[in-house]
Coordinates of C-alpha atoms and ligand atoms in Angstrom, one line a residue:
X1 CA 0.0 0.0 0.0
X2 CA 0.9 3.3 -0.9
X3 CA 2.0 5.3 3.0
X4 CA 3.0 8.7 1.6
X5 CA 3.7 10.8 -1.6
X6 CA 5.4 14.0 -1.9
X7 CA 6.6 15.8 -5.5
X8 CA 8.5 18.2 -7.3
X9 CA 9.3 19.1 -10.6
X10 CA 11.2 16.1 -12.0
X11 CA 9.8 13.4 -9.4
X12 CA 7.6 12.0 -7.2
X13 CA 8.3 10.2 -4.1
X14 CA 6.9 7.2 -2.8
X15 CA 6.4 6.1 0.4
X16 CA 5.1 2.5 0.1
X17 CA 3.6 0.9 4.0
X18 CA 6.2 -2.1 3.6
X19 CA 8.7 1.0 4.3
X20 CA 10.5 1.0 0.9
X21 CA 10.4 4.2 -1.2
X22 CA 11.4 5.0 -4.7
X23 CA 11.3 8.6 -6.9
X24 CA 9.6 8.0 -10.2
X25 CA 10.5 10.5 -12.7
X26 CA 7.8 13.0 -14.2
X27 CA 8.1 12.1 -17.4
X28 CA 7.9 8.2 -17.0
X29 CA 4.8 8.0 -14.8
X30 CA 3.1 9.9 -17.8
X31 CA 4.2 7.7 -20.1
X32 CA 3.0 5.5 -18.3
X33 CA -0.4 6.9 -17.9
X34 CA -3.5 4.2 -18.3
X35 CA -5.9 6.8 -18.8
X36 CA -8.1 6.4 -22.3
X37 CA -6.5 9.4 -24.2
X38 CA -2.8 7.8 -23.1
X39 CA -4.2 4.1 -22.9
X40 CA -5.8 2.0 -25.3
X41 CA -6.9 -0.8 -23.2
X42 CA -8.3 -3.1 -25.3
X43 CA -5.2 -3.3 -27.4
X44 CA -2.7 -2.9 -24.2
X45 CA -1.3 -0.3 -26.7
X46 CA 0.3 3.1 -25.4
X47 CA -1.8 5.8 -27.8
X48 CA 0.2 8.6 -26.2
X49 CA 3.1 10.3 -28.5
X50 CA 6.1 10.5 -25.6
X51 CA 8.0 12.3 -28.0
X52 CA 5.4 14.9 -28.2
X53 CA 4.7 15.7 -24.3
X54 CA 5.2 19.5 -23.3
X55 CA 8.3 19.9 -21.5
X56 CA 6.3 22.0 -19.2
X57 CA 4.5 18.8 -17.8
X58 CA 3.8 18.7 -14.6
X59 CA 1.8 17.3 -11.8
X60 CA -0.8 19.5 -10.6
X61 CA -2.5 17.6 -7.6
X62 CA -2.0 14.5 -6.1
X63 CA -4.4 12.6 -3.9
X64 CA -3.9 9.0 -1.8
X65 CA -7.0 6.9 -2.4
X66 CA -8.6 3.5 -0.9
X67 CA -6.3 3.9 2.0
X68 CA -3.4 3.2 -0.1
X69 CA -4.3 1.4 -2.7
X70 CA -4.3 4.2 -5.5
X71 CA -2.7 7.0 -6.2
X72 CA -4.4 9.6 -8.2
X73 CA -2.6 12.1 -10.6
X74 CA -3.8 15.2 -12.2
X75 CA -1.7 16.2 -14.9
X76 CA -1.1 19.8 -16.7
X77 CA -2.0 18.3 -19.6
X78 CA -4.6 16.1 -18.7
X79 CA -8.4 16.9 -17.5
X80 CA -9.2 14.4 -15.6
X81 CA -7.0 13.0 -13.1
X82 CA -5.0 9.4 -13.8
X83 CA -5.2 6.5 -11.6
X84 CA -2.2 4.4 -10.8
X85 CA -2.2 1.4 -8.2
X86 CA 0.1 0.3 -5.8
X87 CA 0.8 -2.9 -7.4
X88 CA 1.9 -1.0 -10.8
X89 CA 4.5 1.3 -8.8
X90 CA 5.3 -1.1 -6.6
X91 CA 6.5 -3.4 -9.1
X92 CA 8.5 -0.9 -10.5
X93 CA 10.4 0.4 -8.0
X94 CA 14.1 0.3 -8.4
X95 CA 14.5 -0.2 -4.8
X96 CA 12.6 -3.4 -4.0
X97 CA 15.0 -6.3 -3.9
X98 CA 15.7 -8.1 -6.6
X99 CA 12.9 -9.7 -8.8
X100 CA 13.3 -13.2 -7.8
X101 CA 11.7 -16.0 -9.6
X102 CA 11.9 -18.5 -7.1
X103 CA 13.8 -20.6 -9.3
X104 CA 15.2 -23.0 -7.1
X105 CA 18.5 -24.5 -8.8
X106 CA 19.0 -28.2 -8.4
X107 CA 20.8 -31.4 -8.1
X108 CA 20.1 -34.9 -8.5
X109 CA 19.7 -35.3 -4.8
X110 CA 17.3 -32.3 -4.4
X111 CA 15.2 -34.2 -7.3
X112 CA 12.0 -36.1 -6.3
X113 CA 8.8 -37.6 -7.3
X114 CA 7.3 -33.7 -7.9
X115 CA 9.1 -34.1 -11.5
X116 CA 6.1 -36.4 -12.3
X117 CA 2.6 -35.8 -13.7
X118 CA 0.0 -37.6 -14.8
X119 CA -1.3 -36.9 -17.9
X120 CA -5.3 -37.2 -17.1
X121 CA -4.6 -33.9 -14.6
X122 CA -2.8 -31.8 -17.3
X123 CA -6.6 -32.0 -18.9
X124 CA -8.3 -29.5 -16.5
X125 CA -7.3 -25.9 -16.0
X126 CA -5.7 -26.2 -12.4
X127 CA -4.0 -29.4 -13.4
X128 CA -2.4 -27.7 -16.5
X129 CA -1.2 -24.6 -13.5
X130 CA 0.4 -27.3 -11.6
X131 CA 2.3 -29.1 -14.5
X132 CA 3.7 -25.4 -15.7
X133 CA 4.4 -24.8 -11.7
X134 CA 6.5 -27.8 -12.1
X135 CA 8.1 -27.2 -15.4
X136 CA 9.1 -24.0 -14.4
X137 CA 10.5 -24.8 -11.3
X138 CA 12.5 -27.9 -12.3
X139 CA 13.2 -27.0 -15.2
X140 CA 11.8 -29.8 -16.7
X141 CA 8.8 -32.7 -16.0
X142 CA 7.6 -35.9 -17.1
X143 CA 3.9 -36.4 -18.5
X144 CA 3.1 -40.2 -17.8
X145 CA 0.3 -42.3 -19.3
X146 CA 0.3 -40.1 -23.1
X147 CA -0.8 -42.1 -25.5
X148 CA 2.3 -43.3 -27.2
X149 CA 1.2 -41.9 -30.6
X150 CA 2.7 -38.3 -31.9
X151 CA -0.4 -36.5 -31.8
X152 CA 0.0 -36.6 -28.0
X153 CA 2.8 -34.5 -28.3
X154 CA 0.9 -32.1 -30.9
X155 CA -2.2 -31.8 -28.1
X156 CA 0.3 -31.1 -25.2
X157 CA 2.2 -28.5 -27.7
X158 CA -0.5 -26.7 -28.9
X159 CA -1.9 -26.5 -25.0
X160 CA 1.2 -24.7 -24.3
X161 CA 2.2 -22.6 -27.5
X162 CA 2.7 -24.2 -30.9
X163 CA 5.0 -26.7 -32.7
X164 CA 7.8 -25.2 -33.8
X165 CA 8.9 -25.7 -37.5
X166 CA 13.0 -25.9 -37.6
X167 CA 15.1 -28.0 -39.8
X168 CA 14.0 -31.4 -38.1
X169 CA 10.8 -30.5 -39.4
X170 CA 7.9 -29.5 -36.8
X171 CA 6.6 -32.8 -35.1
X172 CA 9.0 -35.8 -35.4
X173 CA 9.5 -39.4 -34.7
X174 CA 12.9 -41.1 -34.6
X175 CA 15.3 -43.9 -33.6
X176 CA 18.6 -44.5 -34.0
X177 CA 19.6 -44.3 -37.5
X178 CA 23.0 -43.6 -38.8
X179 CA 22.3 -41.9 -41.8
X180 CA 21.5 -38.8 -39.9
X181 CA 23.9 -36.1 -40.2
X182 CA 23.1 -35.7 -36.4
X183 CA 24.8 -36.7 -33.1
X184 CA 20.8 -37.4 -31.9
X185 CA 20.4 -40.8 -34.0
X186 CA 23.0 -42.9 -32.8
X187 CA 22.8 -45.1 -30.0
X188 CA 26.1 -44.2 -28.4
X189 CA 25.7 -41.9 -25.0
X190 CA 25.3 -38.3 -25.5
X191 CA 26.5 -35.6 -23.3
X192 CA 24.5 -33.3 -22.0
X193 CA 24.0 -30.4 -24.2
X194 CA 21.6 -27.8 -25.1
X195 CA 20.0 -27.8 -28.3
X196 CA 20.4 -25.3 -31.5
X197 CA 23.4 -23.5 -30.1
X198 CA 23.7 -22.7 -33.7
X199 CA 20.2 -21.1 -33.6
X200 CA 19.8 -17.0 -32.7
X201 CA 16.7 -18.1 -31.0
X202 CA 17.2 -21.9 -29.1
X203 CA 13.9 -23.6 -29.2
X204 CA 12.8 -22.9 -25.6
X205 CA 11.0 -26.2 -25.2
X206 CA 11.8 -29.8 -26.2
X207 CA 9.1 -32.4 -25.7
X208 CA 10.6 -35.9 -26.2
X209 CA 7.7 -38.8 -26.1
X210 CA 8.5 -42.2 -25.8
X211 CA 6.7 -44.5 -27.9
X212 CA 8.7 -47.9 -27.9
X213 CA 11.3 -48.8 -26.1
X214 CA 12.7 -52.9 -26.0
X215 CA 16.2 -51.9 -25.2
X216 CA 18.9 -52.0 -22.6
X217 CA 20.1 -48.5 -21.4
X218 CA 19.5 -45.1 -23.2
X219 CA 18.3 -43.0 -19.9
X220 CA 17.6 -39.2 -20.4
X221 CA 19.3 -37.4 -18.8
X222 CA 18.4 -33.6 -17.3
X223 CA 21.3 -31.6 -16.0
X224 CA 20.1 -28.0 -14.2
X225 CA 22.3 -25.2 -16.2
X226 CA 21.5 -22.8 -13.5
X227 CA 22.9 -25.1 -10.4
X228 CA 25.9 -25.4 -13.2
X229 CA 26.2 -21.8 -13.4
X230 CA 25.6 -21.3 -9.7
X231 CA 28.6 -23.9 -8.3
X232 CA 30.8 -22.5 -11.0
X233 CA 30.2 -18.9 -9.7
X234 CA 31.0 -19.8 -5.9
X235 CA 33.8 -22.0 -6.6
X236 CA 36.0 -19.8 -9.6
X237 CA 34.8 -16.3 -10.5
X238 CA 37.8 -16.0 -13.5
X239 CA 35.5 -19.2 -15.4
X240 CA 32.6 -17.7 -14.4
X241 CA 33.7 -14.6 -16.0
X242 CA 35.3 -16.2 -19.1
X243 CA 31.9 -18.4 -19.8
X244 CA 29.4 -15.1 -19.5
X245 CA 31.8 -13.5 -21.8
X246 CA 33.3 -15.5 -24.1
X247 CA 31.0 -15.9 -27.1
X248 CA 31.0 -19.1 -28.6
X249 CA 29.9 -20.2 -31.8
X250 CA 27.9 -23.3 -32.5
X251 CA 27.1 -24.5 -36.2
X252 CA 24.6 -27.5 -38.2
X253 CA 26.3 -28.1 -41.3
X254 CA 24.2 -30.7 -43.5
X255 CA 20.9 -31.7 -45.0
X256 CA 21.2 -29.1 -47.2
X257 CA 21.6 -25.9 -44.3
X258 CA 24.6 -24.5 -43.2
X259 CA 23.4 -22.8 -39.5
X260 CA 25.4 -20.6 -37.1
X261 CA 24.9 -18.5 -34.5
X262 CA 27.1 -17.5 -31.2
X263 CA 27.0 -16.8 -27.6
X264 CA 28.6 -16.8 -24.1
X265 CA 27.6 -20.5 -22.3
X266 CA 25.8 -18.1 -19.5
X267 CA 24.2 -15.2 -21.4
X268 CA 23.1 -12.3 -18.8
X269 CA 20.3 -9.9 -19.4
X270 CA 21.5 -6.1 -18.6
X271 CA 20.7 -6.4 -14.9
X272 CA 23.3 -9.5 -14.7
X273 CA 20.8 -12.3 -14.1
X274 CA 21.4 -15.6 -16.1
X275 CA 18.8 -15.7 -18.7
X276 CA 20.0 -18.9 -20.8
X277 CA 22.7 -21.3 -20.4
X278 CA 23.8 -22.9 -24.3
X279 CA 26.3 -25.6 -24.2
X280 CA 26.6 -28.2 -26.8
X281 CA 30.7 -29.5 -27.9
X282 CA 29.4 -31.2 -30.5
X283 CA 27.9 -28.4 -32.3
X284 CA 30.7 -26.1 -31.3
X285 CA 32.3 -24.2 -34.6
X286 CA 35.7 -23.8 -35.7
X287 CA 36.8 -20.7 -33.3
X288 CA 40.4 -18.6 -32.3
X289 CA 40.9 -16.9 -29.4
X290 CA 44.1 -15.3 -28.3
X291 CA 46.2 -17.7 -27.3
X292 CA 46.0 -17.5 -23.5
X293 CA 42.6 -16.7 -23.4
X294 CA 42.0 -20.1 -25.6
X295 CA 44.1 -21.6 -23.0
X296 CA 41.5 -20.1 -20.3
X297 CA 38.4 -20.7 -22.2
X298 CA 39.3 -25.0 -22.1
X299 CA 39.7 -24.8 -18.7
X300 CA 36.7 -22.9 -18.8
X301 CA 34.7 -25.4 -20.7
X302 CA 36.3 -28.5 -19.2
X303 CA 35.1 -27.5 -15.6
X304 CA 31.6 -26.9 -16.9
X305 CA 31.5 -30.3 -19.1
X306 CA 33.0 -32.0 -16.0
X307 CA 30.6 -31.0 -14.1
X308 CA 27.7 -31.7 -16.7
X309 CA 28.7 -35.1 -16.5
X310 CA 28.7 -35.8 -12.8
X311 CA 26.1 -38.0 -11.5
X312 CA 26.0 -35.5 -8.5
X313 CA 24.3 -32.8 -11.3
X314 CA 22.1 -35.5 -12.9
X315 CA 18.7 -36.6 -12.7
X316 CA 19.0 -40.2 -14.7
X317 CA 15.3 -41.7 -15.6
X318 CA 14.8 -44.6 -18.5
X319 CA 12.0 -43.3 -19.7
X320 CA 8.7 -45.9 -20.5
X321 CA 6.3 -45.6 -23.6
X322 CA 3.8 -43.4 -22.7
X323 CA 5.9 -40.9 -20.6
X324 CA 6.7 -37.5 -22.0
X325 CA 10.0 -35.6 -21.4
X326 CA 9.4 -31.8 -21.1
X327 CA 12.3 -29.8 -20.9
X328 CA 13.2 -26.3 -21.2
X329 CA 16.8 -25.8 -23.4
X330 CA 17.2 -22.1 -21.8
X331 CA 17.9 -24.0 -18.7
X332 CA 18.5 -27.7 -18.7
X333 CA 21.0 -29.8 -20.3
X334 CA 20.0 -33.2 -21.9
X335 CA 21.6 -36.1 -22.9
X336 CA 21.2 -40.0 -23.2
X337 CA 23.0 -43.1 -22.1
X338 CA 23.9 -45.5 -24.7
X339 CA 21.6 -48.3 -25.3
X340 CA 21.2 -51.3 -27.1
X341 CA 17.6 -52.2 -28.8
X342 CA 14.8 -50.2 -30.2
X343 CA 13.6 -46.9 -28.9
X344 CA 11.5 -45.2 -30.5
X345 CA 10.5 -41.5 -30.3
X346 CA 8.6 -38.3 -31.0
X347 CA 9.0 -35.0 -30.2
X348 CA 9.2 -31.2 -31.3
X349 CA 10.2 -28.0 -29.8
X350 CA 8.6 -24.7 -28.7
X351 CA 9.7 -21.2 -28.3
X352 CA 10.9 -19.9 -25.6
X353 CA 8.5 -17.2 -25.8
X354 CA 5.6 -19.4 -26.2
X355 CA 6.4 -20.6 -23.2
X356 CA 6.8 -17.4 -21.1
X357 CA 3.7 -16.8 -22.2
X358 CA 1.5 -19.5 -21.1
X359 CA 3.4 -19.1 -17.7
X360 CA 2.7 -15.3 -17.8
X361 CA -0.7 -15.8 -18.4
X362 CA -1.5 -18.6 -15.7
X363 CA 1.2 -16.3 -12.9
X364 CA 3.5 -18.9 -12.8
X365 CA 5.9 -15.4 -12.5
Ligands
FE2_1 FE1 19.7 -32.7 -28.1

């Protein structure tokens, strides 16, 4: 709730009940304005022209309203006055502590049975809340008792966004096969990797379903990038450094495509907090750095690989026809053991901004 409000005229101050105050500048709380002539509302579109204000703006009157829930402004170039709740300044204040997601970073001991969900529940409206509570907080989750038939995948993809068309096509179905041109088909183990390194935008979901399986081995395996990123920062800063910095590139040559695209293994957004962790040596391009800073950047990589590949980091399930693998590549790292038999699967991948949506819209964060 909103204590106490004071202005001049280049800002207003604050005072919010939970003691934390901020100063919001003039100019952005017009801008900001919801009112109809700044606001279209059924649109969410701003109908103001910023560049256009007066420079003479200013607020005329201020009042408190609903003990604190509202604040009212009248501005000089506005009639009527323009209503902004606590909620809206609250969660823009500079001075509140850091947005946290409530992420919580794990490793394979911190993993239980939560990772699990039953198909039947995704089907209602609170069910579907509680599987994207789960994805997003693990990281990842299994759907058990699908149907083990690829439209399963298309009816859990199009609840969440929509099937994303990349070179693998938009849904598919594999098993090993050595005339890919990809690491994915064989039946020796894969590292855990993130997919489409060589992709400016990674698919932010994978959905792996499988179908068959009469074979010995081959578990999935789900590695959390953030605990990666996390252990790396406590234990050696100069790595940590060198992996949010050093841009690496990852490439798909074949099947007619020739794909690159580079960045650092820990990207940041521009207030420092990890938004995506890419890591795939198999897909990693050709690449120079000055020579010590190569020499750095190995180290670098080898700690993070090493690490990848501890059975400390992973969560190791064979999984049964019928039970869906949801992931999300911005985060986790996935890989295979090697197997001997017949496994099939099917699968596709979503965007990462599908996904943020669907949690946005059910407040997931
Ligand atoms: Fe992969």
């Amino acid at each position: 709730m909103i204590k106490n409000i004071k202005f001049s005229s280049t800002e207003l101050n604050v005072k919010f009940i939970n003691n934390f105050e901020d100063n919001y500048p003039i100019i952005w709380l017009r801008d900001h304005a919801k009112d109809e002539i700044s606001w279209d509302d059924r649109s969410s579109q701003r109908k103001i022209f910023t560049a256009g204000l007066d420079e003479s703006l200013h607020i005329k009157k201020t009042s408190i309203v609903e003990n604190g829930k509202y604040l009212d402004i009248l501005w000089s170039d506005l009639e009527r006055p323009t209503r902004y709740s606590y909620e809206f300044l609250f969660g823009n204040s500079l001075n509140k502590e850091n947005k946290n997601r409530n992420i919580k970073t794990w490793k394979n001991n911190d993993t239980t049975k939560d990772v699990y969900i039953d198909y039947d529940i995704t089907t209602s409206k609170e069910g579907f809340k509680k599987f994207l509570q789960k994805l997003y907080n693990w990281g990842f989750c299994v759907i058990t008792n699908c149907k083990t038939e690829m439209k399963s995948v298309e009816t859990i993809a199009n609840k969440i966004g929509y099937v994303r068309q990349s070179i693998f096509g938009g849904l598919w179905s594999f098993q090993s096969d050595e005339n890919m041109a990809d690491s994915a088909y064989t039946q020796e183990e894969l590292r855990p990797h993130t997919d489409s390194t060589y992709s400016n935008d990674a698919p932010g979901l994978q959905l792996l379903l499988c179908c068959e399986y009469n074979a010995k081995g081959g578990e999935s395996i789900m590695v959390d990038g953030f605990k990666i990123a996390e252990t790396i920062k406590k234990e050696n800063k100069e790595i940590y450094e060198i992996l949010s910095n050093i841009e690496v590139p990852g490439n798909y040559i074949g099947d007619g495509v020739f794909l690159e695209a580079r960045r650092p293994i820990f990207k940041m957004n521009s207030d420092n907090e990890l938004i995506q962790v890419s890591f795939n040596n198999y897909d990693r391009a050709d690449f120079r750095l000055k020579n010590d800073l190569m020499i750095k950047f190995y180290e670098a990589i080898k700690r993070f690989d090493l690490i990848a590949n501890s059975k400390d980091f992973q969560w190791r399930h064979i999984l049964k026809p019928g039970e869906l693998l949801i992931f999300n590549n911005w985060r986790i790292l996935h890989g295979r053991g090697e197997f001997k038999g017949i496994r099939k699967m099917s699968g596709c991948y979503i965007n990462k901004e599908d996904f943020d949506s669907v949690c946005k819209l059910n407040k997931i964060y």
